[in-house]
Amino acid sequence: MYKAKIHVTLRKSILDPKGKATHQALQNLGLNQINNVRIGKLIELDIHADSEDNARELAETACNQLLANEVMEDYQIEISDNSS
Amino acid sequence: MSKTIGVIVFPGSNCDHDAYHALKHVMGAETRFLWHKDNDLSGIDLLVIPGGFSYGDYLRSGAIARFSPIMQEVIQYSKQGKPVLGICNGFQILLEAGLLPGAMLYNEKLRFVCKNVYIRLENEDTLFTRGLEKGELLDIPVSHGEGNYFIDRDGLRELQDQNRIVFRYCNSEGFISAESNVNGSVDSIAGICNPTGNILGMMPHPERAVEPLLGSTDGKKIFEAVLDNLAVA
């Protein structure tokens, strides 16, 4: 059993209004060393696969076809072995 | 011959009855609901994908609705050149299904915008707008949190070159500026069509502007145009 952690974020070139508003609030808190905030989502998948490569391939397919919209989003996949 | 209109209902659609009322009772057209699990579009002359929050907007607006059984039929139907009108969430579903290009971001100012706006007709040569005048202003409400239309530079150029921007947000004088752009959309885009002009996606709600009681009847002009154009087709 593998676990895929998928981070979906808005593409760098796209303004992230939620991140911007949150950044403003952090500045209001006095946390002025924070220069930028980007907000995305974390999706976790439990995958039955016989190898890490297969698990990654499956997660890729899930991202391409549904989990991320590549018009506006990027994604990163982290795979870990959960069988223990 | 009278035309039959199908209004698709997804779990979470909430403008389906408004669209039904506008088409059936105001326009007097034969109209019926189509459940998202239906897969028979025979006898339907115009398909409307209404607004709302299909599947609770989970993941992204329209992303899950795209996998409803009826969407495979909608793709086939549209390939035959038959008309599909996606309003608000319906537009988002058309984008997610790849029937129209681009994607919707959160409104630039992060607020759900629900108010009447003016849109300017940019392309009077689609099945939905033939009979209206280029540059004509329509007073129609918007009601969305994710209507900030995004497309990359090349995609935008293609839309512009192929005259596929159908409506743009403007002020009451017809001028387009940052202030009149209610949600931050690229090029103030409020509605676009496919290359053959039989699929129209728009964020404003024409079905909410069909009777004087609603404050505007401009939405009716779009329904009149498409029904007239279908009658002569």
PDB file of N, CA and C in Angstrom, chain B residues 34-104:
ATOM      1  N   LEU B  34     -33.758  17.170 -17.711  1.00  0.00           N
ATOM      2  CA  LEU B  34     -33.004  15.948 -18.014  1.00  0.00           C
ATOM      3  C   LEU B  34     -32.111  15.663 -16.812  1.00  0.00           C
ATOM      4  N   TRP B  35     -32.270  14.521 -16.193  1.00  0.00           N
ATOM      5  CA  TRP B  35     -31.456  14.165 -15.036  1.00  0.00           C
ATOM      6  C   TRP B  35     -30.033  13.846 -15.506  1.00  0.00           C
ATOM      7  N   HIS B  36     -29.060  14.139 -14.696  1.00  0.00           N
ATOM      8  CA  HIS B  36     -27.662  13.988 -15.127  1.00  0.00           C
ATOM      9  C   HIS B  36     -27.288  12.530 -15.415  1.00  0.00           C
ATOM     10  N   LYS B  37     -28.137  11.582 -14.976  1.00  0.00           N
ATOM     11  CA  LYS B  37     -27.848  10.180 -15.286  1.00  0.00           C
ATOM     12  C   LYS B  37     -28.542   9.714 -16.556  1.00  0.00           C
ATOM     13  N   ASP B  38     -29.364  10.607 -17.146  1.00  0.00           N
ATOM     14  CA  ASP B  38     -30.011  10.252 -18.419  1.00  0.00           C
ATOM     15  C   ASP B  38     -28.945  10.125 -19.493  1.00  0.00           C
ATOM     16  N   ASN B  39     -29.229   9.302 -20.499  1.00  0.00           N
ATOM     17  CA  ASN B  39     -28.288   9.304 -21.618  1.00  0.00           C
ATOM     18  C   ASN B  39     -29.007   9.312 -22.961  1.00  0.00           C
ATOM     19  N   ASP B  40     -30.193   9.892 -22.958  1.00  0.00           N
ATOM     20  CA  ASP B  40     -30.944   9.990 -24.207  1.00  0.00           C
ATOM     21  C   ASP B  40     -31.293  11.456 -24.476  1.00  0.00           C
ATOM     22  N   LEU B  41     -30.661  11.994 -25.504  1.00  0.00           N
ATOM     23  CA  LEU B  41     -30.941  13.390 -25.849  1.00  0.00           C
ATOM     24  C   LEU B  41     -31.748  13.481 -27.134  1.00  0.00           C
ATOM     25  N   SER B  42     -32.359  12.360 -27.543  1.00  0.00           N
ATOM     26  CA  SER B  42     -33.091  12.410 -28.807  1.00  0.00           C
ATOM     27  C   SER B  42     -34.313  13.326 -28.661  1.00  0.00           C
ATOM     28  N   GLY B  43     -34.544  14.093 -29.699  1.00  0.00           N
ATOM     29  CA  GLY B  43     -35.678  15.016 -29.699  1.00  0.00           C
ATOM     30  C   GLY B  43     -35.391  16.346 -29.028  1.00  0.00           C
ATOM     31  N   ILE B  44     -34.168  16.519 -28.528  1.00  0.00           N
ATOM     32  CA  ILE B  44     -33.817  17.795 -27.880  1.00  0.00           C
ATOM     33  C   ILE B  44     -33.174  18.714 -28.917  1.00  0.00           C
ATOM     34  N   ASP B  45     -33.735  19.925 -29.054  1.00  0.00           N
ATOM     35  CA  ASP B  45     -33.219  20.865 -30.051  1.00  0.00           C
ATOM     36  C   ASP B  45     -32.266  21.897 -29.462  1.00  0.00           C
ATOM     37  N   LEU B  46     -32.361  22.068 -28.156  1.00  0.00           N
ATOM     38  CA  LEU B  46     -31.465  23.015 -27.478  1.00  0.00           C
ATOM     39  C   LEU B  46     -31.232  22.497 -26.066  1.00  0.00           C
ATOM     40  N   LEU B  47     -29.959  22.447 -25.686  1.00  0.00           N
ATOM     41  CA  LEU B  47     -29.621  21.960 -24.342  1.00  0.00           C
ATOM     42  C   LEU B  47     -29.174  23.143 -23.491  1.00  0.00           C
ATOM     43  N   VAL B  48     -29.700  23.209 -22.286  1.00  0.00           N
ATOM     44  CA  VAL B  48     -29.262  24.253 -21.359  1.00  0.00           C
ATOM     45  C   VAL B  48     -28.629  23.586 -20.144  1.00  0.00           C
ATOM     46  N   ILE B  49     -27.397  23.978 -19.837  1.00  0.00           N
ATOM     47  CA  ILE B  49     -26.745  23.516 -18.605  1.00  0.00           C
ATOM     48  C   ILE B  49     -26.830  24.692 -17.639  1.00  0.00           C
ATOM     49  N   PRO B  50     -27.664  24.550 -16.617  1.00  0.00           N
ATOM     50  CA  PRO B  50     -27.981  25.710 -15.787  1.00  0.00           C
ATOM     51  C   PRO B  50     -26.937  25.974 -14.711  1.00  0.00           C
ATOM     52  N   GLY B  51     -27.140  27.065 -13.992  1.00  0.00           N
ATOM     53  CA  GLY B  51     -26.240  27.450 -12.915  1.00  0.00           C
ATOM     54  C   GLY B  51     -26.523  26.692 -11.629  1.00  0.00           C
ATOM     55  N   GLY B  52     -25.664  26.937 -10.668  1.00  0.00           N
ATOM     56  CA  GLY B  52     -25.810  26.279  -9.374  1.00  0.00           C
ATOM     57  C   GLY B  52     -24.465  25.859  -8.845  1.00  0.00           C
ATOM     58  N   PHE B  53     -24.490  24.813  -8.054  1.00  0.00           N
ATOM     59  CA  PHE B  53     -23.259  24.316  -7.424  1.00  0.00           C
ATOM     60  C   PHE B  53     -23.214  22.808  -7.591  1.00  0.00           C
ATOM     61  N   SER B  54     -23.099  22.343  -8.832  1.00  0.00           N
ATOM     62  CA  SER B  54     -23.127  20.908  -9.073  1.00  0.00           C
ATOM     63  C   SER B  54     -22.078  20.233  -8.197  1.00  0.00           C
ATOM     64  N   TYR B  55     -22.482  19.170  -7.548  1.00  0.00           N
ATOM     65  CA  TYR B  55     -21.596  18.421  -6.639  1.00  0.00           C
ATOM     66  C   TYR B  55     -20.917  19.340  -5.619  1.00  0.00           C
ATOM     67  N   GLY B  56     -21.665  20.353  -5.182  1.00  0.00           N
ATOM     68  CA  GLY B  56     -21.142  21.223  -4.130  1.00  0.00           C
ATOM     69  C   GLY B  56     -19.866  21.965  -4.498  1.00  0.00           C
ATOM     70  N   ASP B  57     -19.587  22.057  -5.810  1.00  0.00           N
ATOM     71  CA  ASP B  57     -18.326  22.677  -6.253  1.00  0.00           C
ATOM     72  C   ASP B  57     -17.101  21.957  -5.677  1.00  0.00           C
ATOM     73  N   TYR B  58     -17.251  20.709  -5.266  1.00  0.00           N
ATOM     74  CA  TYR B  58     -16.120  19.974  -4.708  1.00  0.00           C
ATOM     75  C   TYR B  58     -14.984  19.912  -5.725  1.00  0.00           C
ATOM     76  N   LEU B  59     -13.785  19.952  -5.220  1.00  0.00           N
ATOM     77  CA  LEU B  59     -12.565  19.961  -6.022  1.00  0.00           C
ATOM     78  C   LEU B  59     -12.424  21.275  -6.789  1.00  0.00           C
ATOM     79  N   ARG B  60     -13.227  21.488  -7.807  1.00  0.00           N
ATOM     80  CA  ARG B  60     -13.296  22.758  -8.532  1.00  0.00           C
ATOM     81  C   ARG B  60     -14.700  22.843  -9.107  1.00  0.00           C
ATOM     82  N   SER B  61     -15.179  24.047  -9.360  1.00  0.00           N
ATOM     83  CA  SER B  61     -16.523  24.190  -9.931  1.00  0.00           C
ATOM     84  C   SER B  61     -16.616  23.413 -11.237  1.00  0.00           C
ATOM     85  N   GLY B  62     -17.583  22.544 -11.324  1.00  0.00           N
ATOM     86  CA  GLY B  62     -17.833  21.841 -12.581  1.00  0.00           C
ATOM     87  C   GLY B  62     -16.967  20.607 -12.801  1.00  0.00           C
ATOM     88  N   ALA B  63     -15.966  20.405 -11.942  1.00  0.00           N
ATOM     89  CA  ALA B  63     -14.994  19.333 -12.199  1.00  0.00           C
ATOM     90  C   ALA B  63     -15.603  17.941 -12.083  1.00  0.00           C
ATOM     91  N   ILE B  64     -16.539  17.773 -11.159  1.00  0.00           N
ATOM     92  CA  ILE B  64     -17.106  16.444 -10.960  1.00  0.00           C
ATOM     93  C   ILE B  64     -18.282  16.221 -11.927  1.00  0.00           C
ATOM     94  N   ALA B  65     -19.029  17.269 -12.171  1.00  0.00           N
ATOM     95  CA  ALA B  65     -20.196  17.160 -13.064  1.00  0.00           C
ATOM     96  C   ALA B  65     -19.788  16.658 -14.444  1.00  0.00           C
ATOM     97  N   ARG B  66     -18.575  17.001 -14.820  1.00  0.00           N
ATOM     98  CA  ARG B  66     -18.074  16.576 -16.133  1.00  0.00           C
ATOM     99  C   ARG B  66     -18.148  15.054 -16.294  1.00  0.00           C
ATOM    100  N   PHE B  67     -18.105  14.322 -15.191  1.00  0.00           N
ATOM    101  CA  PHE B  67     -18.108  12.860 -15.276  1.00  0.00           C
ATOM    102  C   PHE B  67     -19.506  12.255 -15.178  1.00  0.00           C
ATOM    103  N   SER B  68     -20.527  13.091 -15.079  1.00  0.00           N
ATOM    104  CA  SER B  68     -21.890  12.564 -15.076  1.00  0.00           C
ATOM    105  C   SER B  68     -22.171  11.897 -16.420  1.00  0.00           C
ATOM    106  N   PRO B  69     -22.951  10.810 -16.407  1.00  0.00           N
ATOM    107  CA  PRO B  69     -23.211  10.089 -17.653  1.00  0.00           C
ATOM    108  C   PRO B  69     -23.709  10.988 -18.794  1.00  0.00           C
ATOM    109  N   ILE B  70     -24.540  11.967 -18.477  1.00  0.00           N
ATOM    110  CA  ILE B  70     -25.115  12.772 -19.567  1.00  0.00           C
ATOM    111  C   ILE B  70     -24.051  13.572 -20.306  1.00  0.00           C
ATOM    112  N   MET B  71     -22.910  13.841 -19.677  1.00  0.00           N
ATOM    113  CA  MET B  71     -21.914  14.684 -20.324  1.00  0.00           C
ATOM    114  C   MET B  71     -21.307  14.027 -21.566  1.00  0.00           C
ATOM    115  N   GLN B  72     -21.187  12.704 -21.559  1.00  0.00           N
ATOM    116  CA  GLN B  72     -20.715  12.026 -22.776  1.00  0.00           C
ATOM    117  C   GLN B  72     -21.686  12.290 -23.923  1.00  0.00           C
ATOM    118  N   GLU B  73     -22.977  12.282 -23.591  1.00  0.00           N
ATOM    119  CA  GLU B  73     -24.000  12.549 -24.606  1.00  0.00           C
ATOM    120  C   GLU B  73     -23.943  14.004 -25.062  1.00  0.00           C
ATOM    121  N   VAL B  74     -23.664  14.894 -24.106  1.00  0.00           N
ATOM    122  CA  VAL B  74     -23.591  16.323 -24.446  1.00  0.00           C
ATOM    123  C   VAL B  74     -22.448  16.555 -25.436  1.00  0.00           C
ATOM    124  N   ILE B  75     -21.330  15.858 -25.228  1.00  0.00           N
ATOM    125  CA  ILE B  75     -20.181  16.007 -26.127  1.00  0.00           C
ATOM    126  C   ILE B  75     -20.574  15.552 -27.544  1.00  0.00           C
ATOM    127  N   GLN B  76     -21.208  14.384 -27.635  1.00  0.00           N
ATOM    128  CA  GLN B  76     -21.651  13.880 -28.944  1.00  0.00           C
ATOM    129  C   GLN B  76     -22.649  14.831 -29.587  1.00  0.00           C
ATOM    130  N   TYR B  77     -23.586  15.286 -28.783  1.00  0.00           N
ATOM    131  CA  TYR B  77     -24.652  16.188 -29.229  1.00  0.00           C
ATOM    132  C   TYR B  77     -24.051  17.472 -29.811  1.00  0.00           C
ATOM    133  N   SER B  78     -23.077  18.032 -29.083  1.00  0.00           N
ATOM    134  CA  SER B  78     -22.497  19.298 -29.542  1.00  0.00           C
ATOM    135  C   SER B  78     -21.674  19.091 -30.814  1.00  0.00           C
ATOM    136  N   LYS B  79     -21.081  17.897 -30.951  1.00  0.00           N
ATOM    137  CA  LYS B  79     -20.300  17.611 -32.163  1.00  0.00           C
ATOM    138  C   LYS B  79     -21.170  17.581 -33.407  1.00  0.00           C
ATOM    139  N   GLN B  80     -22.466  17.325 -33.213  1.00  0.00           N
ATOM    140  CA  GLN B  80     -23.385  17.336 -34.356  1.00  0.00           C
ATOM    141  C   GLN B  80     -23.814  18.755 -34.719  1.00  0.00           C
ATOM    142  N   GLY B  81     -23.227  19.748 -34.022  1.00  0.00           N
ATOM    143  CA  GLY B  81     -23.553  21.140 -34.329  1.00  0.00           C
ATOM    144  C   GLY B  81     -24.794  21.635 -33.621  1.00  0.00           C
ATOM    145  N   LYS B  82     -25.332  20.809 -32.712  1.00  0.00           N
ATOM    146  CA  LYS B  82     -26.547  21.226 -32.012  1.00  0.00           C
ATOM    147  C   LYS B  82     -26.190  22.171 -30.861  1.00  0.00           C
ATOM    148  N   PRO B  83     -27.134  23.051 -30.524  1.00  0.00           N
ATOM    149  CA  PRO B  83     -26.787  24.123 -29.586  1.00  0.00           C
ATOM    150  C   PRO B  83     -26.782  23.724 -28.113  1.00  0.00           C
ATOM    151  N   VAL B  84     -25.729  24.161 -27.433  1.00  0.00           N
ATOM    152  CA  VAL B  84     -25.583  23.945 -25.998  1.00  0.00           C
ATOM    153  C   VAL B  84     -25.297  25.303 -25.353  1.00  0.00           C
ATOM    154  N   LEU B  85     -26.110  25.655 -24.369  1.00  0.00           N
ATOM    155  CA  LEU B  85     -25.927  26.907 -23.651  1.00  0.00           C
ATOM    156  C   LEU B  85     -25.582  26.596 -22.198  1.00  0.00           C
ATOM    157  N   GLY B  86     -24.400  26.982 -21.770  1.00  0.00           N
ATOM    158  CA  GLY B  86     -23.983  26.791 -20.377  1.00  0.00           C
ATOM    159  C   GLY B  86     -24.005  28.118 -19.657  1.00  0.00           C
ATOM    160  N   ILE B  87     -24.777  28.179 -18.586  1.00  0.00           N
ATOM    161  CA  ILE B  87     -24.913  29.427 -17.835  1.00  0.00           C
ATOM    162  C   ILE B  87     -24.241  29.259 -16.471  1.00  0.00           C
ATOM    163  N   CYS B  88     -23.328  30.136 -16.145  1.00  0.00           N
ATOM    164  CA  CYS B  88     -22.676  30.175 -14.823  1.00  0.00           C
ATOM    165  C   CYS B  88     -22.015  28.830 -14.510  1.00  0.00           C
ATOM    166  N   ASN B  89     -22.534  28.049 -13.583  1.00  0.00           N
ATOM    167  CA  ASN B  89     -21.939  26.736 -13.314  1.00  0.00           C
ATOM    168  C   ASN B  89     -21.961  25.879 -14.590  1.00  0.00           C
ATOM    169  N   GLY B  90     -22.945  26.098 -15.436  1.00  0.00           N
ATOM    170  CA  GLY B  90     -22.994  25.386 -16.718  1.00  0.00           C
ATOM    171  C   GLY B  90     -21.790  25.729 -17.585  1.00  0.00           C
ATOM    172  N   PHE B  91     -21.395  26.997 -17.556  1.00  0.00           N
ATOM    173  CA  PHE B  91     -20.200  27.454 -18.272  1.00  0.00           C
ATOM    174  C   PHE B  91     -18.967  26.767 -17.667  1.00  0.00           C
ATOM    175  N   GLN B  92     -18.912  26.730 -16.334  1.00  0.00           N
ATOM    176  CA  GLN B  92     -17.768  26.091 -15.664  1.00  0.00           C
ATOM    177  C   GLN B  92     -17.676  24.610 -16.051  1.00  0.00           C
ATOM    178  N   ILE B  93     -18.820  23.960 -16.161  1.00  0.00           N
ATOM    179  CA  ILE B  93     -18.839  22.540 -16.542  1.00  0.00           C
ATOM    180  C   ILE B  93     -18.321  22.378 -17.980  1.00  0.00           C
ATOM    181  N   LEU B  94     -18.736  23.278 -18.873  1.00  0.00           N
ATOM    182  CA  LEU B  94     -18.273  23.211 -20.271  1.00  0.00           C
ATOM    183  C   LEU B  94     -16.754  23.383 -20.348  1.00  0.00           C
ATOM    184  N   LEU B  95     -16.207  24.240 -19.482  1.00  0.00           N
ATOM    185  CA  LEU B  95     -14.747  24.431 -19.447  1.00  0.00           C
ATOM    186  C   LEU B  95     -14.075  23.160 -18.959  1.00  0.00           C
ATOM    187  N   GLU B  96     -14.588  22.596 -17.876  1.00  0.00           N
ATOM    188  CA  GLU B  96     -13.977  21.388 -17.314  1.00  0.00           C
ATOM    189  C   GLU B  96     -14.088  20.213 -18.284  1.00  0.00           C
ATOM    190  N   ALA B  97     -15.156  20.201 -19.064  1.00  0.00           N
ATOM    191  CA  ALA B  97     -15.351  19.111 -20.023  1.00  0.00           C
ATOM    192  C   ALA B  97     -14.507  19.310 -21.282  1.00  0.00           C
ATOM    193  N   GLY B  98     -13.860  20.465 -21.391  1.00  0.00           N
ATOM    194  CA  GLY B  98     -13.018  20.728 -22.548  1.00  0.00           C
ATOM    195  C   GLY B  98     -13.810  21.130 -23.787  1.00  0.00           C
ATOM    196  N   LEU B  99     -15.091  21.435 -23.616  1.00  0.00           N
ATOM    197  CA  LEU B  99     -15.891  21.863 -24.765  1.00  0.00           C
ATOM    198  C   LEU B  99     -15.637  23.337 -25.091  1.00  0.00           C
ATOM    199  N   LEU B 100     -15.166  24.066 -24.098  1.00  0.00           N
ATOM    200  CA  LEU B 100     -14.719  25.447 -24.291  1.00  0.00           C
ATOM    201  C   LEU B 100     -13.357  25.562 -23.597  1.00  0.00           C
ATOM    202  N   PRO B 101     -12.498  26.473 -24.076  1.00  0.00           N
ATOM    203  CA  PRO B 101     -11.151  26.570 -23.489  1.00  0.00           C
ATOM    204  C   PRO B 101     -11.107  27.502 -22.277  1.00  0.00           C
ATOM    205  N   GLY B 102     -10.087  27.309 -21.435  1.00  0.00           N
ATOM    206  CA  GLY B 102      -9.881  28.195 -20.299  1.00  0.00           C
ATOM    207  C   GLY B 102     -10.337  27.583 -18.997  1.00  0.00           C
ATOM    208  N   ALA B 103     -10.345  28.397 -17.948  1.00  0.00           N
ATOM    209  CA  ALA B 103     -10.731  27.923 -16.615  1.00  0.00           C
ATOM    210  C   ALA B 103     -11.235  29.111 -15.809  1.00  0.00           C
ATOM    211  N   MET B 104     -11.891  28.806 -14.696  1.00  0.00           N
ATOM    212  CA  MET B 104     -12.408  29.877 -13.828  1.00  0.00           C
ATOM    213  C   MET B 104     -11.625  29.939 -12.533  1.00  0.00           C
TER     214      MET B 104
END
